[in-house]
Structures are given as C-alpha cells and as structure tokens.
Coordinates of C-alpha atoms in Angstrom, one line a residue:
X1 CA 67.2 -15.6 -73.3
X2 CA 64.7 -17.3 -75.5
X3 CA 63.5 -14.7 -78.0
X4 CA 60.3 -16.5 -78.8
X5 CA 58.8 -14.3 -76.1
X6 CA 58.3 -11.6 -78.9
X7 CA 55.5 -13.6 -80.4
X8 CA 53.6 -13.4 -77.1
X9 CA 53.6 -9.6 -77.1
X10 CA 50.4 -8.0 -78.6
X11 CA 51.1 -6.6 -82.1
X12 CA 50.1 -3.1 -81.1
X13 CA 52.5 -3.1 -78.2
X14 CA 55.2 -4.5 -80.5
X15 CA 54.7 -1.7 -83.0
X16 CA 54.6 1.0 -80.4
X17 CA 57.8 -0.2 -78.8
X18 CA 59.7 -0.4 -82.1
X19 CA 58.3 3.0 -83.0
X20 CA 59.6 4.4 -79.7
X21 CA 63.1 3.0 -80.5
X22 CA 63.1 4.6 -83.9
X23 CA 61.9 8.0 -82.8
X24 CA 64.4 8.0 -79.9
X25 CA 67.2 7.2 -82.3
X26 CA 66.1 10.2 -84.5
X27 CA 65.9 12.3 -81.3
X28 CA 69.5 11.3 -80.4
X29 CA 70.8 12.1 -83.8
X30 CA 69.0 15.5 -83.8
X31 CA 70.4 16.3 -80.4
X32 CA 74.0 15.4 -81.6
X33 CA 73.6 17.8 -84.5
X34 CA 71.9 20.4 -82.3
X35 CA 68.6 20.4 -84.1
X36 CA 65.7 21.8 -82.0
X37 CA 63.4 19.0 -83.1
X38 CA 65.1 16.6 -80.7
X39 CA 62.9 17.6 -77.8
X40 CA 59.5 17.0 -79.4
X41 CA 60.9 13.7 -80.7
X42 CA 62.1 12.8 -77.2
X43 CA 58.6 13.4 -75.9
X44 CA 57.0 11.5 -78.7
X45 CA 59.3 8.5 -78.0
X46 CA 58.2 8.7 -74.3
X47 CA 54.6 8.6 -75.4
X48 CA 55.1 5.5 -77.6
X49 CA 57.0 3.4 -75.1
X50 CA 54.6 4.3 -72.3
X51 CA 51.7 3.3 -74.6
X52 CA 53.4 0.1 -75.5
X53 CA 53.5 -0.9 -71.9
X54 CA 50.0 0.3 -71.2
X55 CA 48.7 -1.8 -74.1
X56 CA 50.6 -5.0 -73.1
X57 CA 47.6 -6.5 -71.4
X58 CA 43.9 -5.7 -71.6
X59 CA 43.0 -6.8 -68.1
X60 CA 43.6 -5.0 -64.8
X61 CA 46.3 -6.2 -62.4
X62 CA 44.9 -7.6 -59.1
X63 CA 46.9 -5.4 -56.7
X64 CA 46.3 -2.5 -56.7
X65 CA 45.3 -1.4 -60.2
X66 CA 41.8 -2.9 -60.4
X67 CA 40.8 -1.2 -57.1
X68 CA 42.0 2.2 -58.3
X69 CA 40.3 1.6 -61.6
X70 CA 36.9 0.8 -60.0
X71 CA 37.0 3.8 -57.7
X72 CA 37.9 5.9 -60.8
X73 CA 34.9 4.4 -62.7
X74 CA 32.6 5.2 -59.8
X75 CA 33.9 8.7 -59.5
X76 CA 33.1 9.2 -63.2
X77 CA 29.5 8.5 -62.3
X78 CA 29.4 10.3 -59.0
X79 CA 32.3 12.7 -58.5
X80 CA 31.3 13.7 -55.0
X81 CA 31.4 10.3 -53.4
X82 CA 34.5 8.1 -53.9
X83 CA 33.2 4.5 -53.8
X84 CA 34.6 1.1 -54.3
X85 CA 31.5 -1.2 -54.0
X86 CA 28.5 0.9 -54.9
X87 CA 26.1 -1.0 -52.7
X88 CA 24.4 0.0 -49.5
X89 CA 26.6 -1.1 -46.6
X90 CA 23.6 -2.8 -44.9
X91 CA 23.7 -5.4 -47.7
X92 CA 27.3 -6.5 -47.5
X93 CA 30.1 -6.9 -44.9
X94 CA 33.2 -4.8 -45.2
X95 CA 36.3 -4.8 -43.0
X96 CA 39.3 -3.4 -45.0
X97 CA 40.1 -0.9 -47.7
X98 CA 39.6 -3.7 -50.3
X99 CA 35.9 -4.2 -49.6
X100 CA 34.4 -0.8 -48.6
X101 CA 31.7 1.4 -50.0
X102 CA 33.1 4.9 -49.3
X103 CA 36.8 4.6 -50.4
X104 CA 39.2 7.2 -48.9
X105 CA 42.2 4.9 -48.7
X106 CA 44.2 7.2 -51.0
X107 CA 44.2 10.9 -51.7
X108 CA 41.9 11.5 -54.8
X109 CA 43.8 13.4 -57.5
X110 CA 45.0 10.4 -59.5
X111 CA 41.6 8.7 -59.1
X112 CA 39.9 11.8 -60.6
X113 CA 42.4 11.7 -63.5
X114 CA 41.4 8.0 -64.1
X115 CA 37.7 9.0 -63.8
X116 CA 38.2 11.7 -66.5
X117 CA 40.0 9.3 -68.8
X118 CA 37.2 6.7 -68.4
X119 CA 34.6 9.4 -69.0
X120 CA 36.4 10.3 -72.3
X121 CA 37.3 6.9 -73.7
X122 CA 35.3 4.3 -71.7
X123 CA 36.0 1.8 -69.0
X124 CA 39.0 0.0 -70.5
X125 CA 42.4 -0.9 -68.9
X126 CA 44.1 1.5 -71.3
X127 CA 41.8 4.4 -70.1
X128 CA 42.9 3.6 -66.5
X129 CA 46.6 3.8 -67.6
X130 CA 46.3 6.8 -69.9
X131 CA 46.9 9.6 -67.3
X132 CA 50.1 7.8 -66.2
X133 CA 51.1 7.5 -69.8
X134 CA 50.8 11.2 -70.4
X135 CA 52.6 12.0 -67.2
X136 CA 55.5 9.8 -68.4
X137 CA 56.0 12.4 -71.2
X138 CA 55.9 15.2 -68.7
X139 CA 58.5 13.5 -66.5
X140 CA 60.8 12.9 -69.5
X141 CA 60.6 16.5 -70.7
X142 CA 60.8 17.9 -67.1
X143 CA 64.0 15.9 -66.5
X144 CA 65.6 17.4 -69.6
X145 CA 64.9 20.9 -68.4
X146 CA 66.1 20.2 -64.9
X147 CA 69.3 18.7 -66.2
X148 CA 69.8 21.8 -68.4
X149 CA 69.4 24.0 -65.4
X150 CA 71.6 21.8 -63.3
X151 CA 74.6 21.9 -65.7
X152 CA 73.8 21.7 -69.4
X153 CA 71.6 20.1 -72.1
X154 CA 73.8 16.9 -72.2
X155 CA 72.9 16.2 -68.5
X156 CA 69.2 16.8 -69.3
X157 CA 69.2 14.6 -72.4
X158 CA 70.9 11.8 -70.7
X159 CA 68.7 11.9 -67.6
X160 CA 65.5 12.2 -69.7
X161 CA 66.6 9.3 -71.9
X162 CA 67.2 7.0 -69.0
X163 CA 63.9 7.9 -67.4
X164 CA 62.1 7.3 -70.7
X165 CA 63.3 3.7 -70.7
X166 CA 63.4 2.9 -67.0
X167 CA 61.9 -0.4 -65.9
X168 CA 60.3 0.7 -62.6
X169 CA 58.4 3.8 -63.9
X170 CA 57.2 1.9 -66.9
X171 CA 56.1 -1.0 -64.7
X172 CA 54.1 1.4 -62.5
X173 CA 52.3 3.1 -65.4
X174 CA 51.4 -0.2 -66.9
X175 CA 49.7 -1.2 -63.6
X176 CA 51.8 -4.4 -62.9
X177 CA 53.8 -3.0 -60.0
X178 CA 51.8 -2.6 -56.8
X179 CA 50.5 0.8 -55.9
X180 CA 50.8 1.5 -59.7
X181 CA 49.2 4.8 -60.8
X182 CA 49.2 6.2 -57.3
X183 CA 53.0 6.2 -57.1
X184 CA 53.5 6.8 -60.8
X185 CA 51.5 10.0 -60.7
X186 CA 52.9 11.0 -57.3
X187 CA 56.5 10.7 -58.6
X188 CA 55.8 13.1 -61.5
X189 CA 54.1 15.7 -59.4
X190 CA 56.9 15.6 -56.9
X191 CA 59.3 15.9 -59.8
X192 CA 57.4 18.9 -61.1
X193 CA 57.6 20.6 -57.8
X194 CA 61.4 20.4 -57.9
X195 CA 61.4 21.6 -61.5
X196 CA 59.5 24.7 -60.4
X197 CA 62.0 25.1 -57.6
X198 CA 64.9 24.9 -60.1
X199 CA 63.1 27.6 -62.1
X200 CA 62.7 29.6 -59.0
X201 CA 66.4 29.5 -58.3
X202 CA 67.0 30.9 -61.8
X203 CA 64.3 33.6 -61.5
X204 CA 63.5 34.4 -57.9
X205 CA 59.9 35.5 -58.4
X206 CA 56.5 34.9 -56.8
X207 CA 55.4 33.2 -60.0
X208 CA 57.7 30.3 -59.6
X209 CA 57.2 30.1 -55.8
X210 CA 53.5 29.8 -56.5
X211 CA 54.1 27.0 -59.1
X212 CA 56.2 25.1 -56.5
X213 CA 53.2 25.4 -54.1
X214 CA 50.8 24.3 -56.8
X215 CA 52.7 21.1 -57.7
X216 CA 53.3 20.4 -54.0
X217 CA 49.6 20.6 -53.5
X218 CA 48.9 18.2 -56.4
X219 CA 51.5 15.8 -55.0
X220 CA 49.9 15.8 -51.6
X221 CA 46.5 15.3 -53.1
X222 CA 47.9 12.2 -54.7
X223 CA 49.8 10.5 -51.9
X224 CA 49.8 12.7 -48.8
X225 CA 52.6 14.5 -47.0
X226 CA 55.7 13.2 -48.7
X227 CA 54.5 15.5 -51.4
X228 CA 56.0 18.3 -49.2
X229 CA 59.5 17.0 -50.0
X230 CA 60.7 20.0 -51.9
X231 CA 60.4 22.1 -48.7
X232 CA 63.1 20.0 -47.0
X233 CA 66.0 21.3 -49.0
X234 CA 64.4 24.6 -49.6
X235 CA 63.8 25.0 -45.9
X236 CA 67.5 24.3 -45.2
X237 CA 68.6 26.9 -47.7
X238 CA 66.0 29.4 -46.3
X239 CA 67.2 29.0 -42.8
X240 CA 70.8 29.4 -43.9
X241 CA 69.8 32.6 -45.7
X242 CA 67.9 33.8 -42.5
X243 CA 71.1 33.5 -40.5
X244 CA 72.6 36.0 -42.9
X245 CA 69.7 38.4 -42.2
X246 CA 68.1 37.5 -45.6
X247 CA 64.4 37.1 -45.0
X248 CA 63.3 36.9 -48.7
X249 CA 63.9 33.2 -49.1
X250 CA 61.8 32.2 -46.1
X251 CA 59.0 34.5 -47.3
X252 CA 59.0 32.9 -50.8
X253 CA 58.8 29.5 -49.2
X254 CA 55.9 30.5 -47.0
X255 CA 54.0 31.8 -50.0
X256 CA 54.6 28.5 -51.8
X257 CA 53.4 26.6 -48.7
X258 CA 50.3 28.7 -48.5
X259 CA 49.4 27.9 -52.1
X260 CA 49.8 24.1 -51.4
X261 CA 47.6 24.4 -48.3
X262 CA 44.9 26.2 -50.3
X263 CA 44.9 23.3 -52.8
X264 CA 45.0 20.5 -50.3
X265 CA 42.7 21.8 -47.6
X266 CA 39.3 21.8 -49.3
X267 CA 39.3 18.1 -49.9
X268 CA 40.3 17.3 -46.3
X269 CA 37.5 19.6 -45.0
X270 CA 35.0 18.0 -47.5
X271 CA 35.7 14.3 -46.5
X272 CA 35.8 15.1 -42.8
X273 CA 32.5 16.9 -43.1
X274 CA 30.6 14.3 -45.2
X275 CA 32.4 11.0 -44.3
X276 CA 33.9 11.8 -40.9
X277 CA 34.2 8.2 -39.6
X278 CA 35.9 6.9 -42.7
X279 CA 38.1 10.0 -43.1
X280 CA 39.3 9.8 -39.4
X281 CA 40.0 6.0 -39.8
X282 CA 42.1 6.5 -43.0
X283 CA 44.0 9.4 -41.5
X284 CA 44.9 7.3 -38.5
X285 CA 45.7 4.3 -40.7
X286 CA 48.2 6.4 -42.8
X287 CA 49.9 7.5 -39.6
X288 CA 50.2 3.8 -38.4
X289 CA 52.4 3.0 -41.4
X290 CA 55.2 4.8 -39.7
X291 CA 54.8 3.2 -36.3
X292 CA 53.5 -0.2 -37.2
X293 CA 54.0 -3.0 -39.8
X294 CA 50.8 -2.7 -42.0
X295 CA 49.5 -5.7 -44.0
X296 CA 52.8 -7.7 -43.5
X297 CA 55.0 -5.1 -45.3
X298 CA 57.9 -5.4 -43.0
X299 CA 61.7 -5.2 -43.2
X300 CA 64.7 -4.1 -41.2
X301 CA 66.7 -0.9 -41.7
X302 CA 68.5 -2.4 -44.7
X303 CA 65.3 -3.0 -46.6
X304 CA 65.5 -0.2 -49.2
X305 CA 69.3 -0.7 -49.7
X306 CA 68.8 -4.5 -50.2
X307 CA 66.0 -3.8 -52.7
X308 CA 67.9 -1.2 -54.8
X309 CA 68.2 -3.7 -57.6
X310 CA 64.4 -4.1 -57.7
X311 CA 63.5 -0.4 -57.4
X312 CA 66.4 1.0 -59.3
X313 CA 69.0 -1.3 -60.9
X314 CA 72.4 -2.9 -60.1
X315 CA 73.5 -1.4 -56.7
X316 CA 77.1 -1.7 -57.8
X317 CA 76.5 0.4 -61.0
X318 CA 74.2 2.8 -59.0
X319 CA 76.7 3.3 -56.2
X320 CA 79.7 3.7 -58.5
X321 CA 77.9 6.4 -60.6
X322 CA 76.7 8.3 -57.5
X323 CA 80.3 8.3 -56.1
X324 CA 81.5 9.5 -59.5
X325 CA 78.8 12.2 -59.3
X326 CA 80.1 13.4 -55.9
X327 CA 83.7 13.2 -57.1
X328 CA 82.9 15.3 -60.1
X329 CA 81.9 18.2 -57.8
X330 CA 85.7 18.7 -57.2
X331 CA 86.3 19.4 -60.8
X332 CA 84.9 22.9 -60.2
X333 CA 84.8 24.5 -56.7
X334 CA 81.4 26.0 -57.1
X335 CA 78.4 23.6 -57.6
X336 CA 74.8 24.8 -58.0
X337 CA 72.7 24.5 -54.9
X338 CA 70.2 22.6 -57.1
X339 CA 72.7 19.7 -57.1
X340 CA 72.7 19.6 -53.3
X341 CA 68.9 20.0 -53.3
X342 CA 68.7 16.6 -55.1
X343 CA 71.0 15.0 -52.6
X344 CA 69.1 16.3 -49.6
X345 CA 65.8 15.2 -51.0
X346 CA 67.0 11.7 -51.9
X347 CA 68.6 11.1 -48.5
X348 CA 65.6 12.5 -46.7
X349 CA 63.3 10.1 -48.4
X350 CA 65.5 7.1 -47.8
X351 CA 66.0 8.1 -44.1
X352 CA 62.3 8.6 -43.5
X353 CA 61.3 5.3 -45.0
X354 CA 64.2 3.5 -43.3
X355 CA 62.8 4.7 -40.0
X356 CA 59.2 3.8 -41.0
X357 CA 58.0 0.4 -39.7
X358 CA 56.0 -0.4 -42.9
X359 CA 58.3 -1.1 -45.9
X360 CA 57.4 -1.1 -49.6
X361 CA 59.7 -0.7 -52.6
X362 CA 57.7 2.1 -54.1
X363 CA 57.9 4.3 -51.0
X364 CA 61.3 5.6 -52.2
X365 CA 60.4 5.9 -55.9
X366 CA 60.0 9.8 -55.8
X367 CA 63.8 9.9 -55.7
X368 CA 64.2 7.9 -58.9
X369 CA 64.4 10.9 -61.3
X370 CA 66.7 12.7 -58.8
X371 CA 69.1 9.7 -58.9
X372 CA 69.1 9.8 -62.7
X373 CA 70.0 13.5 -62.6
X374 CA 72.8 13.0 -60.1
X375 CA 74.3 10.1 -62.2
X376 CA 74.0 12.1 -65.4
X377 CA 75.7 15.1 -63.8
X378 CA 78.7 13.1 -62.8
X379 CA 79.0 11.3 -66.1
X380 CA 78.8 14.5 -68.2
X381 CA 81.3 16.3 -66.0
X382 CA 83.7 13.4 -66.2
X383 CA 83.4 12.7 -69.9
X384 CA 83.6 16.4 -70.8
X385 CA 87.2 16.3 -69.4
X386 CA 88.1 14.5 -72.7
X387 CA 88.9 17.0 -75.4
X388 CA 89.2 14.6 -78.3
X389 CA 86.6 15.4 -81.0
X390 CA 85.9 11.8 -81.9
X391 CA 86.5 9.9 -78.6
X392 CA 84.2 12.1 -76.5
X393 CA 81.0 11.6 -78.6
X394 CA 81.9 7.9 -79.0
X395 CA 82.1 7.5 -75.2
X396 CA 78.8 9.4 -74.8
X397 CA 77.1 7.0 -77.3
X398 CA 78.5 3.8 -75.8
X399 CA 77.8 4.9 -72.1
X400 CA 74.4 6.2 -73.0
X401 CA 73.3 2.9 -74.8
X402 CA 74.8 0.8 -72.0
X403 CA 72.9 2.7 -69.3
X404 CA 69.6 2.6 -71.2
X405 CA 70.1 -1.2 -71.3
X406 CA 70.8 -1.2 -67.6
X407 CA 67.8 0.8 -66.5
X408 CA 65.4 -1.0 -68.9
X409 CA 66.2 -4.4 -67.4
X410 CA 64.8 -6.3 -70.4
X411 CA 64.7 -9.7 -68.9
X412 CA 62.8 -8.4 -65.8
X413 CA 60.3 -6.8 -68.0
X414 CA 59.8 -9.9 -70.1
X415 CA 59.5 -12.1 -67.1
X416 CA 57.3 -9.8 -64.9
X417 CA 54.7 -9.1 -67.6
X418 CA 54.6 -12.7 -68.5
X419 CA 55.9 -12.7 -72.1
X420 CA 58.5 -15.3 -71.4
X421 CA 57.0 -18.8 -71.5
X422 CA 59.2 -20.6 -69.1
X423 CA 57.9 -19.0 -65.9
X424 CA 54.7 -19.0 -63.8
X425 CA 53.8 -15.4 -64.8
X426 CA 53.2 -16.5 -68.4
X427 CA 50.6 -19.0 -67.1
X428 CA 49.0 -16.4 -64.8
X429 CA 48.8 -14.1 -67.8
X430 CA 46.7 -16.7 -69.6
X431 CA 44.5 -17.2 -66.6
X432 CA 43.7 -13.5 -66.2
X433 CA 42.9 -13.2 -69.9
X434 CA 40.6 -16.2 -69.5
X435 CA 38.9 -14.5 -66.5
X436 CA 38.5 -11.3 -68.5
X437 CA 36.8 -13.2 -71.3
X438 CA 34.5 -14.8 -68.8
X439 CA 33.5 -11.4 -67.3
X440 CA 32.9 -10.0 -70.8
X441 CA 30.6 -12.9 -71.7
X442 CA 28.6 -13.0 -68.5
X443 CA 28.8 -9.4 -67.3
X444 CA 25.8 -7.2 -68.2
X445 CA 24.8 -3.6 -68.1
X446 CA 22.2 -4.2 -65.4
X447 CA 23.1 -2.4 -62.2
X448 CA 20.4 -4.3 -60.3
X449 CA 22.3 -7.6 -60.8
X450 CA 24.6 -8.9 -58.0
X451 CA 27.2 -11.5 -58.7
X452 CA 28.1 -13.5 -55.6
X453 CA 31.1 -15.8 -55.0
X454 CA 33.0 -13.7 -57.6
X455 CA 36.3 -13.9 -55.9
X456 CA 37.8 -15.8 -58.8
X457 CA 41.5 -15.0 -59.3
X458 CA 43.0 -12.1 -57.4
X459 CA 39.8 -10.5 -56.1
X460 CA 38.1 -10.9 -59.5
X461 CA 34.9 -9.3 -58.2
X462 CA 36.6 -5.9 -58.4
X463 CA 37.4 -6.4 -62.1
X464 CA 33.9 -7.8 -62.7
X465 CA 32.4 -4.5 -61.4
X466 CA 34.8 -2.5 -63.6
X467 CA 34.2 -4.3 -66.8
X468 CA 30.4 -4.5 -66.3
X469 CA 27.6 -2.6 -64.6
X470 CA 26.9 -5.5 -62.2
X471 CA 27.7 -5.4 -58.5
X472 CA 29.9 -8.3 -57.4
X473 CA 30.8 -9.7 -54.0
X474 CA 33.8 -12.0 -53.4
X475 CA 31.8 -14.3 -51.0
X476 CA 28.4 -15.9 -50.6
X477 CA 26.1 -13.8 -48.3
X478 CA 24.1 -15.5 -45.7
X479 CA 20.6 -16.7 -46.6
X480 CA 18.9 -13.9 -44.7
X481 CA 20.9 -11.3 -46.6
X482 CA 20.2 -12.9 -50.0
X483 CA 16.5 -12.6 -49.2
X484 CA 16.9 -9.0 -48.3
X485 CA 18.7 -8.3 -51.6
X486 CA 15.9 -10.0 -53.6
X487 CA 13.2 -8.0 -51.7
X488 CA 14.9 -4.8 -52.7
X489 CA 14.8 -5.9 -56.3
X490 CA 18.2 -7.3 -57.0
X491 CA 18.7 -10.2 -59.4
X492 CA 21.3 -12.6 -58.0
X493 CA 23.8 -14.8 -59.9
X494 CA 26.3 -17.1 -58.3
X495 CA 29.6 -18.3 -59.8
X496 CA 30.3 -22.0 -59.4
X497 CA 34.0 -22.4 -58.9
X498 CA 36.2 -24.6 -56.6
X499 CA 34.2 -24.7 -53.4
X500 CA 30.7 -26.3 -53.2
X501 CA 27.8 -23.9 -53.0
X502 CA 25.6 -23.9 -49.8
X503 CA 22.2 -25.7 -50.0
X504 CA 20.2 -22.5 -49.6
X505 CA 21.8 -21.3 -52.9
X506 CA 21.5 -24.5 -54.9
X507 CA 17.8 -24.9 -54.0
X508 CA 16.9 -21.3 -54.9
X509 CA 15.8 -21.5 -58.5
X510 CA 15.7 -17.7 -58.8
X511 CA 19.5 -17.6 -58.5
X512 CA 21.2 -18.1 -61.8
X513 CA 24.4 -20.2 -61.8
X514 CA 27.5 -19.3 -63.8
X515 CA 30.2 -22.0 -64.1
X516 CA 33.8 -20.8 -64.1
X517 CA 36.5 -23.3 -65.1

C-alpha cells in the first residue's frame, strides 16, 4: 500500500484518529491493570474515531445521506411535516421517494435527531453525522456491559474494542455506506433493546421490561418492524416457561411490547391522519421489499453469505471464530441463555433477509454487535484455559490487536473514502468537493429562488438545497411551468452543464445562467 494517502486526509481527521489510537492504548493498559478509568477512556476513544470519520469529508454522500440530511434540515424548520423538496407539488413532477415533497420513506426518529443537531450547530455535513457519532459511543459502552453480563469484563472489553474500530459501522456513521444514518442509528437502538433484556435477565423487574419496550419502540421508529427483534428469542424463552406453568415471563414480555406500541403508534396515527395517501403508499412499499425486488437490489439465497466480507470481514476468520464460540460452550455444561439469545437473533435476521426478495448488505447489520459478542465469548473462554501468567496476557494482546486490524479493514477504508490516489474514488472525491464549492459560491439565502437543471453529480440538487436556502430541481421544467413559477414570485436560475439548454430558457433574459464545469 502506498502510504502517501495520509497526506490526503484532512488534518483534523488525522489528529482525531491518532488521538483515538492513543486513548485506546491508555484504556487497554488501564484495563490490564484493573483501573476503573479504562471505561471512560474507551468511550472517549470511540468518540474520537467516530469524529475522525465524520470529519473526513465536508460534503454529503449522494446515496442516501444527502436525502436524509435535507429532510432533517426541513424538519428543523417544520417539525410537523417531513419534507424533501419544500415546493408546492403543483410546481414540480415527482414519482419516487427521491423527488417528493412529503417524505415518509423512512420512519422519523433518526431524521429528528439530525434535525435537532442541525438546529444546534447548523446545516453542515458534520451536524448530519453527529447523532450517529454519539451513538457509536453508546454502542461501544453497551457492548462492554453486555459482554460483562454474558461472561466477564474481558468479553465486554474485547467486543467493545472491536466494535469501536469496525469498518462497516464507521462507514455508516460517516455517511459513505448507503442507508448510512438510518441503519447506523437502528443498529444501536436494537443493540440497546438487547442490553436492556440482558439486564432484565439479571434483575427480573418491570423496570427493565419497560426499558426493553422503550428501546424497541425507538428502533421501530427508526427502521420499522425488524426493531422487534429482541422479542424473537424472548418469545421462545417465554413460551418454554409457559409450558412449565410459569406465566411471569410472558407477562413481562407483554408489558414490554405494550410500551413499544405506545411509543410507535402515535406517529403512525399522525401520518395516516394528515398524509394518508403517502403513508399508505410507503407502508405498501415497505411490504413489497419482502415479496419483490425493489430498485434492482436483487440476489439469490446466498447473497448475505457471499457478502460477509463486505458487511463483516473475512468469512474464513468469521466462521472459524463462531465455530470456536460454539465449541467453547462445551467447556462448561451451563451457558447463560443470553448467549443463545444472540444466536437466535442473528440467525433470525439472516433467515428473514435470505427469504426477502430485496437484498441489501445493511439489512443484516443489526447482528454485527451480536457477532462480535459471540466471537469474543469463544476467544475468552478458550484463552482462559491457559494458566500461564505471561503467555495468557500475551495471547490476549496479540489476538486483540490482530482482530482490530481485521475488523478495521484499513485498505478498504482508504479506498472507499477516496484517500488512496490510485483509484476512481479519489477522483470522485475531488469532483464532489468541486461541486460543494460551486454550491457555496452560487447558493443564496433566498428561499424564493429556484435552481433548475441542478442534477449535477449524484442528484446534486439535493445537496444544493441542504447547503443553501434555494429550492433546486434536477431537471428543466416545461415553459408553462416556468411561467407559473415566475408569476408566483420565484426567481429562476439555470445551471449550464453538459446538455444544451432549450430555446425557451436561453431566450428568457429573466433567467440567470450559472456555468458549472
């Protein structure tokens, strides 16, 4: 690998990344010497590395980050109407989720988080990514506690460390992996629902059942019904308990489910009351993902297995460590049901999305933290068989460092973000920066200005609306529609780029022309 890529990384991202490595090293040393400060240091390291990825580029990625960002920005202005293009539908054509006014394509929680961040620190790319950055810390610390409950602190520290540096979660929170913050936030809320369930198994009380229901509700409000995942293993255990005449487990589960329904239901009632046509369409569209191939995202039953190296890491390493994990359960005859909870949840997700007609890598990403926990469980159980005072910590250090390297996938990161000069992504990176500069120079604060022919690179009209107050369309409206826009009071600007402009535009002296190279 050519290490000249380092000079292409923004200095702030460099410093944050190096700071994360330093703080993580201090956390590891503190953990080895059993100092309580290791946990806040671990969380701080997660913050720094997440921020380094979030700061890697100042522009928004074309799919899907800029769409989520624009809806978030519009929610910051009008929290009761999720909108993508804030223009009366009589003035523009719209056919898909990528060019609508009322935008109900995703559940709203992660969009409101983005809206709050924009409200607090402004409409920047970092503001869009900040909620996912903060939840990366939550995911890291949650995994530690779940590992502690699962077996011991060593399992927790190893799983949390691997998550902290994992390629795919960092890629999602930085916006560069499709579905980005939607799946990043969803993964953490699902994880938190399982953490609350782990706590419930330790202290069977209504309090923890309610927390399970609360996090399930937040997960569903982020990415719909897969957020109910924790109820799959819990339901199995509740039914097994019911066969033994123990009704308490099923009653706790019902209470948790009721809490989640109370959280999820108001939004569904609201959108079906105020935007019934769009809400019904999106509900049906979501269902179609299971029975139809949507937007060309197809694949056979082997899709998620064949893409393990993309979503997770080396299938050989992954498979070997999961087999080791299962083998380690024979070391002791009794294994916590929390361990089998993770297996049931993981297999349920893979089975469901194997049967689903629409296939996307991120569909199985909620299982990512579970896989790390299962791997860490097996490794710790196996390494702890060694009693040598020097050999055992040495193996822990070597295996831990090796796995961090495996999950970080440095070359993928460098290539995908575009820091490595000998690939097309590096060129794309320069082009998107050029586009952002063009928007910043020509965009204005005037909400009564419409930019037409603003498709640019990767639906650039969406980024135009995010980084300015102008409205922007990715096509040139018909002459009659342009006249209607002017009559209403809109000022029109057209971008000259690639295709020739129609005569009715070039002859209209009231339309300002912006040349994009």
